[in-house]
Amino acid sequence: MLPVVIAGVALRSRLFIGTGKFSSPAVMAQAVEASGSDLITVAIRRVDIDAPSDSTLSALDLSRLHLLPNTSGARDADEAIRLAKLARAACGTTWIKLEVTPDPNYLLPDPIETLRAAEQLVKLGFTVLPYMNADPVLAKHLTEAGCATVMPLAAPIGSNLGLRTRDQIGIIIEQASVPVVVDAGLGMPSHAAEAIELGADAVLVNTAIAIAHDPVTMARAFRFAVEAACLARDAGPGDRAVRARASSPLTGFLRDEGSA
Amino acid sequence: MQINLNGKRREIQEGLSIGELLRQLCLRSGLVAVEHNGEVLAPEAVDARVLREDDQLEVVRFVGGG
């Protein structure tokens, strides 16, 4: 299984994990471990000065994980750029998952503000991984702006609805010159496998794992699904046919050769 | 004197640097970032930056997110 390479960095696992909504930092860390992932996303928020608890990340082994901070909460390009700068100051990474979601009901990404932010962040030296709707034309614009990946949504964030944008993502993959990471809405391991089999370079999963009854086992399940789909792709699937093609010999006992 | 720290008024000593304030709040180590009057500071810049009356200070850190 080949690693996925983003901005020159090789990642062994094609499963990226979001760290939100877990019942505790300890469960989150165990789920990340079980997933086999080497890239996790995190958000930026104010410290509660009166009750500065331990960071969510304290339970993680950050020496073997790539951190991908996001700009969640940003409603326009300026807010996203502000969050990106804070993330860079906090951990030194120039990688940023660009999210601009002005609509609180569906959290759909704003294509115009996302593109505007991407152009500026690339100029500021960031490695930009933009969350976007599954729009092949927008994917081209973001790639031309210098983004390191495109990250089309499968379905609204946290919805667990699966690969609702399958055909559009297929076009994005066909035309892509940067890695395609399917992000948001993947609710079951089979959804992740479907995205990888379709040709996606990686998937990003958070809610499906975090809110499962047993997040650690669900993380393992996603790991196996993504690995299985990668292996299947490497193996070279056979072609499809509308009519049946017998798997057992049709002759040799009940029918004579030539009379079948 | 008072500053605005994460949206709340807070009394601090005169002449305090941001680095020293973070130490007092037990936030000096770890993955935090500081925005001072709208300017995001590099981690190495916090010790030299002295706070003044009515300064706006935001201290943020990583939390779980997707």
mmCIF file with all atom_site columns, C-alpha atoms in Angstrom, chain A residues 44-47 83 85-91, chain B residues 6 22 27 30-36 40-43 46 57-62:
data_model
loop_
_atom_site.group_PDB
_atom_site.id
_atom_site.type_symbol
_atom_site.label_atom_id
_atom_site.label_alt_id
_atom_site.label_comp_id
_atom_site.label_asym_id
_atom_site.label_entity_id
_atom_site.label_seq_id
_atom_site.pdbx_PDB_ins_code
_atom_site.Cartn_x
_atom_site.Cartn_y
_atom_site.Cartn_z
_atom_site.occupancy
_atom_site.B_iso_or_equiv
_atom_site.pdbx_formal_charge
_atom_site.auth_seq_id
_atom_site.auth_comp_id
_atom_site.auth_asym_id
_atom_site.auth_atom_id
_atom_site.pdbx_PDB_model_num
ATOM 1  C CA . ILE A 1 44 ? -8.590  26.532 17.913 1.00 0.00 ? 44 ILE A CA 1
ATOM 2  C CA . ARG A 1 45 ? -10.586 28.053 20.750 1.00 0.00 ? 45 ARG A CA 1
ATOM 3  C CA . ARG A 1 46 ? -10.141 30.533 23.607 1.00 0.00 ? 46 ARG A CA 1
ATOM 4  C CA . VAL A 1 47 ? -8.513  29.275 26.785 1.00 0.00 ? 47 VAL A CA 1
ATOM 5  C CA . LEU A 1 83 ? -7.383  31.383 12.941 1.00 0.00 ? 83 LEU A CA 1
ATOM 6  C CA . LYS A 1 85 ? -2.152  32.501 11.935 1.00 0.00 ? 85 LYS A CA 1
ATOM 7  C CA . LEU A 1 86 ? -3.034  31.567 15.533 1.00 0.00 ? 86 LEU A CA 1
ATOM 8  C CA . ALA A 1 87 ? -2.724  27.866 14.718 1.00 0.00 ? 87 ALA A CA 1
ATOM 9  C CA . ARG A 1 88 ? 0.703   28.421 13.186 1.00 0.00 ? 88 ARG A CA 1
ATOM 10 C CA . ALA A 1 89 ? 1.831   30.378 16.236 1.00 0.00 ? 89 ALA A CA 1
ATOM 11 C CA . ALA A 1 90 ? 0.520   27.671 18.580 1.00 0.00 ? 90 ALA A CA 1
ATOM 12 C CA . CYS A 1 91 ? 2.234   24.651 17.062 1.00 0.00 ? 91 CYS A CA 1
ATOM 13 C CA . ASN B 2 6  ? -10.346 36.700 26.291 1.00 0.00 ? 6  ASN B CA 1
ATOM 14 C CA . LEU B 2 22 ? 1.162   33.507 30.657 1.00 0.00 ? 22 LEU B CA 1
ATOM 15 C CA . LEU B 2 27 ? -0.092  28.830 30.238 1.00 0.00 ? 27 LEU B CA 1
ATOM 16 C CA . GLY B 2 30 ? 2.150   23.979 25.762 1.00 0.00 ? 30 GLY B CA 1
ATOM 17 C CA . LEU B 2 31 ? 0.345   24.686 22.588 1.00 0.00 ? 31 LEU B CA 1
ATOM 18 C CA . VAL B 2 32 ? -1.132  28.139 23.104 1.00 0.00 ? 32 VAL B CA 1
ATOM 19 C CA . ALA B 2 33 ? -1.110  31.172 20.838 1.00 0.00 ? 33 ALA B CA 1
ATOM 20 C CA . VAL B 2 34 ? -1.541  34.841 21.596 1.00 0.00 ? 34 VAL B CA 1
ATOM 21 C CA . GLU B 2 35 ? -3.128  37.696 19.698 1.00 0.00 ? 35 GLU B CA 1
ATOM 22 C CA . HIS B 2 36 ? -2.192  41.131 21.045 1.00 0.00 ? 36 HIS B CA 1
ATOM 23 C CA . VAL B 2 40 ? -0.786  37.263 16.223 1.00 0.00 ? 40 VAL B CA 1
ATOM 24 C CA . LEU B 2 41 ? 2.522   36.938 18.063 1.00 0.00 ? 41 LEU B CA 1
ATOM 25 C CA . ALA B 2 42 ? 5.252   34.436 17.342 1.00 0.00 ? 42 ALA B CA 1
ATOM 26 C CA . PRO B 2 43 ? 5.940   32.355 20.481 1.00 0.00 ? 43 PRO B CA 1
ATOM 27 C CA . VAL B 2 46 ? 5.759   37.184 24.028 1.00 0.00 ? 46 VAL B CA 1
ATOM 28 C CA . LEU B 2 57 ? -5.321  40.014 24.514 1.00 0.00 ? 57 LEU B CA 1
ATOM 29 C CA . GLU B 2 58 ? -6.619  36.706 23.197 1.00 0.00 ? 58 GLU B CA 1
ATOM 30 C CA . VAL B 2 59 ? -5.084  33.435 24.358 1.00 0.00 ? 59 VAL B CA 1
ATOM 31 C CA . VAL B 2 60 ? -6.158  30.365 22.426 1.00 0.00 ? 60 VAL B CA 1
ATOM 32 C CA . ARG B 2 61 ? -5.267  26.694 22.364 1.00 0.00 ? 61 ARG B CA 1
ATOM 33 C CA . PHE B 2 62 ? -6.132  23.549 20.486 1.00 0.00 ? 62 PHE B CA 1
#
